[in-house]
Amino acid sequence: RAGLLAHGLPDATPAALIERGGTSQQRTLRGTLRTIAEAAPGWTTGGPVRVLVGDAVGLTGGAAPAYASTAPATAGAVSA
């Protein structure tokens, strides 16, 4: 987060974490750089996590405050 902020991204930039993407155990945490940084340490279970940052995350319904989902993310949110 610090590096992204240092390069000019605002704290309110949409962000998402997708843990165990593409599996039946997929979980998604959506929010902003600030809310994701606050929520992530207690949220992750140690599985592989993909980090998405930018306006495209906001198009999938991500907004502050951070919220979690165990439902699979849309294909647009996962592909990159």
PDB file of C-alpha atoms in Angstrom:
ATOM      1  CA  ARG A   1       0.000   0.000   0.000  1.00  0.00           C
ATOM      2  CA  ALA A   2       2.745   2.466   0.937  1.00  0.00           C
ATOM      3  CA  GLY A   3       4.414   2.087  -2.450  1.00  0.00           C
ATOM      4  CA  LEU A   4       1.162   2.653  -4.311  1.00  0.00           C
ATOM      5  CA  LEU A   5       0.397   5.742  -2.233  1.00  0.00           C
ATOM      6  CA  ALA A   6       3.946   7.036  -2.738  1.00  0.00           C
ATOM      7  CA  HIS A   7       3.415   6.808  -6.507  1.00  0.00           C
ATOM      8  CA  GLY A   8       0.259   8.903  -6.363  1.00  0.00           C
ATOM      9  CA  LEU A   9      -2.657   6.510  -5.952  1.00  0.00           C
ATOM     10  CA  PRO A  10      -5.236   7.837  -3.494  1.00  0.00           C
ATOM     11  CA  ASP A  11      -6.196   5.845  -0.386  1.00  0.00           C
ATOM     12  CA  ALA A  12      -9.721   5.602  -1.840  1.00  0.00           C
ATOM     13  CA  THR A  13      -8.540   3.636  -4.909  1.00  0.00           C
ATOM     14  CA  PRO A  14     -10.690   0.501  -5.332  1.00  0.00           C
ATOM     15  CA  ALA A  15      -8.891  -2.732  -4.419  1.00  0.00           C
ATOM     16  CA  ALA A  16      -9.706  -6.404  -4.005  1.00  0.00           C
ATOM     17  CA  LEU A  17      -8.079  -9.568  -2.741  1.00  0.00           C
ATOM     18  CA  ILE A  18      -9.113 -12.884  -4.258  1.00  0.00           C
ATOM     19  CA  GLU A  19      -7.960 -15.856  -2.222  1.00  0.00           C
ATOM     20  CA  ARG A  20      -7.822 -19.333  -3.805  1.00  0.00           C
ATOM     21  CA  GLY A  21      -9.276 -17.892  -7.031  1.00  0.00           C
ATOM     22  CA  GLY A  22     -10.948 -20.285  -9.408  1.00  0.00           C
ATOM     23  CA  THR A  23     -11.493 -22.971  -6.767  1.00  0.00           C
ATOM     24  CA  SER A  24     -14.506 -23.962  -4.695  1.00  0.00           C
ATOM     25  CA  GLN A  25     -12.729 -22.265  -1.756  1.00  0.00           C
ATOM     26  CA  GLN A  26     -12.497 -18.862  -3.463  1.00  0.00           C
ATOM     27  CA  ARG A  27     -13.027 -15.845  -1.217  1.00  0.00           C
ATOM     28  CA  THR A  28     -13.078 -12.184  -2.209  1.00  0.00           C
ATOM     29  CA  LEU A  29     -12.405  -9.090  -0.114  1.00  0.00           C
ATOM     30  CA  ARG A  30     -13.303  -5.800  -1.807  1.00  0.00           C
ATOM     31  CA  GLY A  31     -12.822  -2.239  -0.665  1.00  0.00           C
ATOM     32  CA  THR A  32     -10.239   0.513  -1.075  1.00  0.00           C
ATOM     33  CA  LEU A  33      -6.487   0.545  -0.523  1.00  0.00           C
ATOM     34  CA  ARG A  34      -7.149   1.791   3.012  1.00  0.00           C
ATOM     35  CA  THR A  35      -9.931  -0.641   3.963  1.00  0.00           C
ATOM     36  CA  ILE A  36      -8.203  -3.644   2.385  1.00  0.00           C
ATOM     37  CA  ALA A  37      -4.962  -2.884   4.256  1.00  0.00           C
ATOM     38  CA  GLU A  38      -6.915  -2.700   7.517  1.00  0.00           C
ATOM     39  CA  ALA A  39      -9.001  -5.848   6.954  1.00  0.00           C
ATOM     40  CA  ALA A  40      -6.551  -8.197   5.193  1.00  0.00           C
ATOM     41  CA  PRO A  41      -4.413  -9.360   8.150  1.00  0.00           C
ATOM     42  CA  GLY A  42      -7.409 -10.927   9.920  1.00  0.00           C
ATOM     43  CA  TRP A  43      -9.149 -12.033   6.731  1.00  0.00           C
ATOM     44  CA  THR A  44      -6.648 -14.192   4.841  1.00  0.00           C
ATOM     45  CA  THR A  45      -6.384 -17.896   5.656  1.00  0.00           C
ATOM     46  CA  GLY A  46      -2.973 -18.325   4.063  1.00  0.00           C
ATOM     47  CA  GLY A  47      -4.045 -19.399   0.599  1.00  0.00           C
ATOM     48  CA  PRO A  48      -2.659 -17.874  -2.576  1.00  0.00           C
ATOM     49  CA  VAL A  49      -4.067 -14.360  -3.008  1.00  0.00           C
ATOM     50  CA  ARG A  50      -4.377 -12.190  -6.110  1.00  0.00           C
ATOM     51  CA  VAL A  51      -4.348  -8.438  -5.501  1.00  0.00           C
ATOM     52  CA  LEU A  52      -6.353  -6.238  -7.853  1.00  0.00           C
ATOM     53  CA  VAL A  53      -6.061  -2.440  -7.746  1.00  0.00           C
ATOM     54  CA  GLY A  54      -7.812   0.219  -9.794  1.00  0.00           C
ATOM     55  CA  ASP A  55     -11.064   1.374 -11.287  1.00  0.00           C
ATOM     56  CA  ALA A  56     -11.985  -2.029 -12.734  1.00  0.00           C
ATOM     57  CA  VAL A  57     -12.395  -3.353  -9.172  1.00  0.00           C
ATOM     58  CA  GLY A  58     -15.026  -0.681  -8.562  1.00  0.00           C
ATOM     59  CA  LEU A  59     -17.001  -1.876 -11.570  1.00  0.00           C
ATOM     60  CA  THR A  60     -17.597  -5.234  -9.870  1.00  0.00           C
ATOM     61  CA  GLY A  61     -19.311  -3.636  -6.874  1.00  0.00           C
ATOM     62  CA  GLY A  62     -16.237  -2.990  -4.733  1.00  0.00           C
ATOM     63  CA  ALA A  63     -16.492   0.069  -2.531  1.00  0.00           C
ATOM     64  CA  ALA A  64     -15.564   1.114   0.978  1.00  0.00           C
ATOM     65  CA  PRO A  65     -16.016  -0.226   3.553  1.00  0.00           C
ATOM     66  CA  ALA A  66     -14.283  -3.515   2.854  1.00  0.00           C
ATOM     67  CA  TYR A  67     -16.563  -6.500   2.568  1.00  0.00           C
ATOM     68  CA  ALA A  68     -15.919 -10.175   2.090  1.00  0.00           C
ATOM     69  CA  SER A  69     -17.609 -12.784  -0.021  1.00  0.00           C
ATOM     70  CA  THR A  70     -17.253 -16.512  -0.400  1.00  0.00           C
ATOM     71  CA  ALA A  71     -19.175 -16.413  -3.686  1.00  0.00           C
ATOM     72  CA  PRO A  72     -17.041 -16.627  -6.809  1.00  0.00           C
ATOM     73  CA  ALA A  73     -16.159 -13.248  -8.291  1.00  0.00           C
ATOM     74  CA  THR A  74     -17.375 -12.425 -11.784  1.00  0.00           C
ATOM     75  CA  ALA A  75     -15.163 -13.503 -14.639  1.00  0.00           C
ATOM     76  CA  GLY A  76     -14.290  -9.863 -15.333  1.00  0.00           C
ATOM     77  CA  ALA A  77     -13.011  -9.386 -11.793  1.00  0.00           C
ATOM     78  CA  VAL A  78     -10.794 -12.456 -11.893  1.00  0.00           C
ATOM     79  CA  SER A  79      -9.294 -12.311 -15.371  1.00  0.00           C
ATOM     80  CA  ALA A  80      -6.369 -10.046 -16.033  1.00  0.00           C
TER      81      ALA A  80
END
